[in-house]
Tab-separated table of C-alpha atoms and ligand atoms in Angstrom:
chain	number	residue	atom	x	y	z
A	9	MET	CA	112.654	117.659	93.478
A	10	ASN	CA	115.814	117.586	95.337
A	11	LYS	CA	117.732	114.627	96.384
A	12	GLY	CA	117.308	114.166	100.125
A	13	MET	CA	113.930	115.873	100.256
A	14	ASP	CA	111.048	114.349	102.345
A	15	LEU	CA	107.663	113.794	100.843
A	16	LEU	CA	105.130	114.271	103.688
A	17	SER	CA	102.488	116.446	102.108
A	18	ILE	CA	101.706	117.558	98.465
A	19	HIS	CA	101.005	121.018	99.913
A	20	GLU	CA	104.733	121.267	100.643
A	21	LEU	CA	105.687	120.426	96.927
A	22	SER	CA	105.919	123.004	94.264
A	23	ALA	CA	103.770	122.648	90.984
A	24	ASP	CA	107.032	121.865	89.295
A	25	ASP	CA	107.714	119.035	91.830
A	26	VAL	CA	104.424	117.383	90.980
A	27	GLU	CA	105.146	117.725	87.313
A	28	GLU	CA	108.582	116.085	87.658
A	29	ILE	CA	107.196	113.274	89.621
A	30	LEU	CA	104.268	112.545	87.070
A	31	THR	CA	106.592	112.888	84.103
A	32	LEU	CA	109.274	110.528	85.675
A	33	ALA	CA	106.487	108.077	86.724
A	34	ALA	CA	105.023	107.845	83.159
A	35	ASP	CA	108.612	107.373	81.666
A	36	LEU	CA	109.413	104.619	84.195
A	37	LYS	CA	106.141	102.962	83.460
A	38	ALA	CA	106.904	102.902	79.804
A	39	LYS	CA	110.422	101.566	80.409
A	40	GLN	CA	109.048	98.849	82.761
A	41	LYS	CA	106.540	97.763	80.092
A	42	ALA	CA	109.132	97.685	77.486
A	43	GLY	CA	111.616	95.673	79.487
A	44	ILE	CA	114.228	98.504	79.495
A	45	PRO	CA	116.297	98.393	82.627
A	46	HIS	CA	116.235	101.510	84.778
A	47	LYS	CA	118.183	100.754	87.936
A	48	LEU	CA	118.512	104.041	89.409
A	49	LEU	CA	118.666	102.994	92.932
A	50	ALA	CA	121.343	100.308	92.598
A	51	GLY	CA	122.753	99.426	95.887
A	52	LYS	CA	120.332	101.490	97.846
A	53	THR	CA	117.915	100.222	100.664
A	54	LEU	CA	114.628	101.537	101.685
A	55	GLY	CA	113.237	100.855	105.086
A	56	MET	CA	109.406	100.482	105.209
A	57	ILE	CA	107.770	101.011	108.710
A	58	PHE	CA	104.257	99.859	108.873
A	59	GLU	CA	102.018	100.602	112.007
A	60	LYS	CA	98.956	99.762	109.926
A	61	SER	CA	97.929	97.131	107.369
A	62	SER	CA	98.645	97.349	103.685
A	63	THR	CA	98.388	95.462	100.467
A	64	ARG	CA	99.201	97.952	97.599
A	65	THR	CA	101.572	100.226	99.470
A	66	ARG	CA	103.673	97.479	100.831
A	67	VAL	CA	103.918	95.498	97.505
A	68	SER	CA	104.328	98.399	95.235
A	69	PHE	CA	107.141	100.053	97.285
A	70	GLU	CA	108.929	96.755	97.736
A	71	VAL	CA	108.640	95.679	94.076
A	72	GLY	CA	109.546	99.300	93.015
A	73	MET	CA	112.885	99.134	94.844
A	74	TYR	CA	113.823	95.835	93.290
A	75	GLN	CA	112.966	97.131	89.826
A	76	LEU	CA	115.155	100.122	90.453
A	77	GLY	CA	117.981	97.892	91.476
A	78	GLY	CA	117.880	98.419	95.181
A	79	GLN	CA	116.196	96.436	98.071
A	80	ALA	CA	113.435	97.106	100.604
A	81	LEU	CA	113.117	95.998	104.274
A	82	PHE	CA	109.530	95.439	105.661
A	83	LEU	CA	109.700	96.720	109.168
A	84	SER	CA	106.448	95.984	110.984
A	85	SER	CA	106.041	97.999	114.216
A	86	ARG	CA	104.950	94.649	115.913
A	87	ASP	CA	108.541	93.528	115.385
A	88	LEU	CA	110.546	96.747	115.766
A	89	GLN	CA	111.532	98.107	119.260
A	90	LEU	CA	109.422	101.091	118.197
A	91	GLY	CA	106.367	98.891	119.020
A	92	ARG	CA	107.661	98.420	122.440
A	93	GLY	CA	107.954	102.168	123.163
A	94	GLU	CA	111.434	103.052	121.722
A	95	PRO	CA	111.223	106.768	120.705
A	96	ILE	CA	110.493	107.525	117.045
A	97	LYS	CA	113.401	110.031	117.269
A	98	ASP	CA	115.849	107.377	118.247
A	99	THR	CA	114.483	105.040	115.575
A	100	ALA	CA	115.015	107.778	113.055
A	101	ARG	CA	118.644	108.305	113.982
A	102	VAL	CA	119.402	104.648	114.030
A	103	LEU	CA	117.762	103.849	110.680
A	104	SER	CA	119.579	106.751	109.173
A	105	ARG	CA	122.944	104.989	109.771
A	106	TYR	CA	121.763	101.839	107.695
A	107	LEU	CA	119.287	103.006	105.157
A	108	ASP	CA	119.014	105.434	102.157
A	109	GLY	CA	115.434	106.147	102.623
A	110	ILE	CA	112.450	105.402	104.920
A	111	MET	CA	108.664	104.907	104.076
A	112	ILE	CA	106.406	104.987	106.989
A	113	ARG	CA	102.637	104.281	107.344
A	114	THR	CA	101.265	105.331	110.710
A	115	TYR	CA	98.322	107.002	112.583
A	116	GLY	CA	99.187	110.421	113.837
A	117	HIS	CA	100.812	112.600	111.187
A	118	GLU	CA	102.988	114.255	113.799
A	119	ARG	CA	104.767	110.805	114.212
A	120	ILE	CA	105.935	111.078	110.433
A	121	GLU	CA	107.008	114.789	110.996
A	122	GLU	CA	109.022	113.755	114.045
A	123	LEU	CA	110.669	110.832	112.089
A	124	ALA	CA	111.510	113.188	109.176
A	125	ARG	CA	112.905	115.797	111.805
A	126	TYR	CA	115.336	113.354	113.239
A	127	ALA	CA	116.270	111.287	110.219
A	128	ASP	CA	118.943	112.637	107.946
A	129	ILE	CA	117.691	110.441	104.961
A	130	PRO	CA	114.492	111.124	102.925
A	131	VAL	CA	111.200	110.113	104.496
A	132	ILE	CA	108.159	109.231	102.468
A	133	ASN	CA	104.522	109.400	103.903
A	134	ALA	CA	102.830	106.100	103.013
A	135	LEU	CA	99.655	107.241	104.892
A	136	SER	CA	98.879	108.935	108.064
A	137	ASP	CA	95.474	109.641	109.622
A	138	LEU	CA	95.862	113.110	108.018
A	139	LEU	CA	97.345	112.431	104.524
A	140	HIS	CA	97.982	109.940	101.768
A	141	PRO	CA	100.243	111.692	99.269
A	142	CYS	CA	101.535	108.817	97.338
A	143	GLN	CA	97.902	107.793	96.525
A	144	ALA	CA	96.824	111.256	95.464
A	145	LEU	CA	99.795	111.736	93.019
A	146	THR	CA	98.933	108.313	91.642
A	147	ASP	CA	95.465	109.475	91.243
A	148	LEU	CA	96.846	112.616	89.174
A	149	LEU	CA	98.851	110.187	86.906
A	150	THR	CA	95.826	108.012	86.338
A	151	ILE	CA	93.557	110.898	85.431
A	152	ARG	CA	96.140	112.103	83.018
A	153	GLU	CA	95.886	108.759	81.260
A	154	TYR	CA	92.281	108.930	80.956
A	155	LYS	CA	91.778	112.770	80.467
A	156	GLY	CA	95.017	113.989	78.915
A	157	LYS	CA	98.121	115.646	80.293
A	158	ASN	CA	96.640	119.060	80.968
A	159	LEU	CA	94.731	118.561	84.221
A	160	ALA	CA	94.118	122.369	84.823
A	161	GLY	CA	90.298	123.234	84.401
A	162	LEU	CA	89.173	119.708	84.938
A	163	LYS	CA	86.743	118.881	88.129
A	164	MET	CA	87.398	116.303	90.745
A	165	ALA	CA	84.485	115.510	93.191
A	166	TYR	CA	85.204	113.621	96.215
A	167	VAL	CA	81.996	112.124	98.036
A	168	GLY	CA	82.313	110.467	101.341
A	169	ASP	CA	84.366	110.761	104.580
A	170	GLY	CA	86.607	113.864	105.111
A	171	ASN	CA	89.678	111.887	105.543
A	172	ASN	CA	93.358	111.514	104.586
A	173	MET	CA	92.378	110.892	101.024
A	174	THR	CA	90.164	113.855	100.806
A	175	HIS	CA	92.810	115.939	102.082
A	176	SER	CA	95.569	114.816	99.780
A	177	LEU	CA	93.357	114.833	96.785
A	178	MET	CA	92.483	118.395	97.633
A	179	TYR	CA	96.097	119.366	97.833
A	180	ALA	CA	96.902	117.509	94.567
A	181	ALA	CA	94.003	119.026	92.587
A	182	ALA	CA	94.881	122.555	93.842
A	183	LYS	CA	98.512	122.070	92.967
A	184	VAL	CA	97.640	121.200	89.270
A	185	GLY	CA	94.837	123.700	88.778
A	186	MET	CA	91.907	121.185	89.020
A	187	HIS	CA	88.643	122.293	90.480
A	188	PHE	CA	88.008	120.106	93.550
A	189	ALA	CA	84.564	119.615	95.418
A	190	ALA	CA	84.140	117.452	98.426
A	191	ALA	CA	80.745	116.321	99.745
A	192	THR	CA	80.879	114.963	103.315
A	193	PRO	CA	78.289	114.481	106.014
A	194	GLU	CA	78.057	116.953	108.859
A	195	GLY	CA	80.520	116.270	111.458
A	196	TYR	CA	82.786	114.407	108.842
A	197	GLU	CA	84.157	117.427	107.145
A	198	ALA	CA	87.679	117.828	105.814
A	199	ASN	CA	90.175	119.356	108.288
A	200	ALA	CA	89.775	123.231	108.241
A	201	LYS	CA	93.457	123.739	108.162
A	202	VAL	CA	93.883	121.702	105.083
A	203	VAL	CA	91.139	123.318	103.261
A	204	ALA	CA	92.581	126.718	104.042
A	205	ASN	CA	95.968	125.547	102.707
A	206	ALA	CA	94.338	124.002	99.549
A	207	LYS	CA	92.513	127.251	98.876
A	208	ALA	CA	95.596	129.157	99.078
A	209	ASP	CA	97.247	126.707	96.571
A	210	ALA	CA	94.273	126.724	94.227
A	211	ALA	CA	94.374	130.561	94.166
A	212	ALA	CA	97.772	130.301	92.661
A	213	THR	CA	96.776	127.907	89.872
A	214	GLY	CA	93.252	129.262	89.109
A	215	ALA	CA	91.513	126.333	90.672
A	216	THR	CA	88.524	126.241	93.198
A	217	VAL	CA	87.994	124.235	96.291
A	218	THR	CA	84.298	123.574	97.210
A	219	ILE	CA	83.144	122.114	100.458
A	220	THR	CA	79.644	121.056	100.797
A	221	HIS	CA	77.342	118.374	102.318
A	222	ASP	CA	75.513	117.821	99.069
A	223	PRO	CA	76.852	115.110	96.844
A	224	ASN	CA	74.860	116.166	93.831
A	225	GLU	CA	76.253	119.704	94.006
A	226	ALA	CA	79.881	118.201	94.260
A	227	VAL	CA	79.495	116.002	91.251
A	228	GLU	CA	77.823	118.544	89.022
A	229	GLY	CA	79.998	118.740	85.884
A	230	ALA	CA	82.707	116.522	87.307
A	231	ASP	CA	85.250	114.786	85.184
A	232	VAL	CA	86.265	112.439	88.005
A	233	ILE	CA	84.442	111.154	91.061
A	234	VAL	CA	86.487	109.705	93.891
A	235	THR	CA	85.343	107.930	97.002
A	236	ASP	CA	86.976	105.982	99.793
A	237	THR	CA	86.014	103.814	102.796
A	238	TRP	CA	83.648	105.264	105.387
A	239	ALA	CA	85.645	103.911	108.264
A	240	SER	CA	89.435	104.229	107.729
A	241	MET	CA	92.005	102.077	109.540
A	242	GLY	CA	91.719	102.800	113.271
A	243	GLN	CA	88.066	103.701	112.983
A	244	GLU	CA	86.826	100.070	112.854
A	245	ALA	CA	84.731	100.463	115.980
A	246	GLU	CA	82.741	103.378	114.502
A	247	HIS	CA	81.963	101.367	111.260
A	248	ASP	CA	78.206	100.668	111.990
A	249	ALA	CA	77.522	104.285	113.330
A	250	ARG	CA	79.252	105.747	110.330
A	251	THR	CA	77.391	103.480	107.816
A	252	ALA	CA	74.002	104.999	108.960
A	253	VAL	CA	75.277	108.547	108.511
A	254	PHE	CA	77.138	107.982	105.338
A	255	ARG	CA	74.287	106.221	103.189
A	256	PRO	CA	73.303	109.333	101.146
A	257	TYR	CA	76.979	109.534	100.278
A	258	GLN	CA	77.289	106.326	98.330
A	259	VAL	CA	78.663	106.522	94.914
A	260	ASN	CA	75.952	104.786	92.902
A	261	ARG	CA	74.354	104.924	89.397
A	262	ALA	CA	72.216	107.852	90.172
A	263	LEU	CA	75.219	110.026	91.514
A	264	VAL	CA	77.400	109.126	88.484
A	265	ASP	CA	74.530	110.069	86.036
A	266	ALA	CA	74.613	113.554	87.900
A	267	ALA	CA	78.153	114.108	86.747
A	268	ASP	CA	79.606	114.807	83.269
A	269	ALA	CA	78.653	112.135	80.764
A	270	ARG	CA	82.253	111.171	80.328
A	271	CYS	CA	83.134	111.115	84.098
A	272	ILE	CA	85.271	108.411	85.442
A	273	VAL	CA	85.192	107.017	89.057
A	274	MET	CA	88.298	106.236	91.102
A	275	HIS	CA	88.936	104.428	94.385
A	276	CYS	CA	92.236	104.053	96.090
A	277	LEU	CA	91.085	100.604	97.496
A	278	PRO	CA	90.362	98.611	99.577
A	279	ALA	CA	86.741	99.051	98.464
A	280	TYR	CA	83.574	98.170	100.458
A	281	ARG	CA	80.876	97.441	97.923
A	282	GLY	CA	77.452	98.190	98.907
A	283	GLU	CA	78.886	100.925	101.204
A	284	GLU	CA	80.850	103.910	99.606
A	285	ILE	CA	80.352	102.360	96.326
A	286	THR	CA	77.998	100.042	94.511
A	287	GLU	CA	78.973	96.828	92.825
A	288	ASP	CA	77.891	98.019	89.530
A	289	VAL	CA	79.564	101.324	89.576
A	290	PHE	CA	82.885	99.548	90.843
A	291	GLU	CA	82.723	96.995	88.086
A	292	GLU	CA	82.030	99.628	85.347
A	293	PHE	CA	85.022	101.560	86.185
A	294	ALA	CA	87.152	98.681	87.381
A	295	GLY	CA	89.676	99.260	84.470
A	296	VAL	CA	90.232	102.786	85.894
A	297	ILE	CA	90.520	101.630	89.498
A	298	PHE	CA	93.063	98.790	88.776
A	299	ASP	CA	95.143	101.231	86.497
A	300	GLU	CA	95.100	103.460	89.578
A	301	ALA	CA	96.231	100.674	91.908
A	302	GLU	CA	98.949	99.817	89.420
A	303	ASN	CA	100.144	103.408	89.082
A	304	ARG	CA	101.239	103.373	92.640
A	305	LEU	CA	104.265	101.308	91.575
A	306	HIS	CA	105.310	103.804	88.875
A	307	VAL	CA	104.563	106.930	90.862
A	308	GLN	CA	106.497	105.679	93.938
A	309	LYS	CA	109.399	104.634	91.861
A	310	ALA	CA	109.610	108.159	90.575
A	311	ILE	CA	109.426	109.581	93.964
A	312	MET	CA	112.026	107.247	95.504
A	313	ALA	CA	114.356	107.743	92.370
A	314	LEU	CA	114.149	111.590	92.735
A	315	VAL	CA	114.733	111.843	96.567
A	316	MET	CA	117.094	108.702	96.865
A	317	GLY	CA	119.033	108.783	93.720
A	318	ASP	CA	122.290	110.217	92.900
B	401	LIG	N1	95.280	102.400	98.617
B	401	LIG	C1	96.195	101.927	99.666
B	401	LIG	O1	97.043	102.713	100.200
B	401	LIG	O2	96.095	100.529	99.720
B	401	LIG	P1	96.857	99.629	100.992
B	401	LIG	O3	96.160	100.132	102.165
B	401	LIG	O4	96.616	98.331	100.498
B	401	LIG	O5	98.349	99.951	100.890
B	402	LIG	N1	91.156	106.244	104.252
B	402	LIG	C1	91.753	104.955	104.169
B	402	LIG	C2	92.812	104.683	103.173
B	402	LIG	C3	93.108	103.338	102.774
B	402	LIG	C4	94.246	103.248	101.750
B	402	LIG	C5	92.362	104.617	105.456
B	402	LIG	O1	93.074	105.395	106.019
B	402	LIG	O2	92.132	103.496	106.001
């Protein structure tokens, strides 16, 4: 990855970029565990714009900047003039005069694209309605830790809503040659353009992208099952209606038993037990799921060091 690059979508990264992020993330994780200083961003400041809630993303980016020797500013849209209607393109140009990088979590993906277009510092997508690339890259690092470094040929199954996680996981899997299958209810499928892009990426790495309404078909032979909330941020009013439709898409004992015997289960969190995942399956795979949460820190430090470092 080049200094100054934005990270808006894994689709825009090369396979080498993904490898570079994962390799550096593993290296920084080892250094942090061993207490070896790695102040790659001394004197640098990251602005963190949040238009939605967050636990993991906020804390891991902020702590990550401190560990890299820099600092982070939490910028809630409730407090910024952005929340009172100041255009995103003006916000981008102002913040570029103070900061060395911007991380943004928002609704419409086009807001992130506009911010990146007008900012002359790197912009990192910390979740939009369309994509959540930092989480999907983290999931690749976590799968490597459990399944070995060579991800090509493994199978990832995603069961649930065709949302930002589905899209970024599809892109991530396709880039590294992992087969990917998504099972979603009718009417809640993944974005068709994202599927087409992922299929093109998969063709280059020998992977396949399968879209189905059948959870059992998706998990057949799967090395990893991933799920996510049935009602994402901004969809709270649809919660009850979605719960009724999504019931057959719960990751439960029977579904895990239909996958490979060594299959692991992952969840980006927050999890809603009794909805997209059962309590017993969640707790059985809690070790993986909380490693996955921890790995946000290491992967984002790698991304920031690559795009904001000297
Ligand atoms: N997985 C994730 O992005 O969590 P937060 O919403 O808590 O940041
Ligand atoms: N799909 C979820 C992911 C949360 C990290 C959401 O957008 O709310």
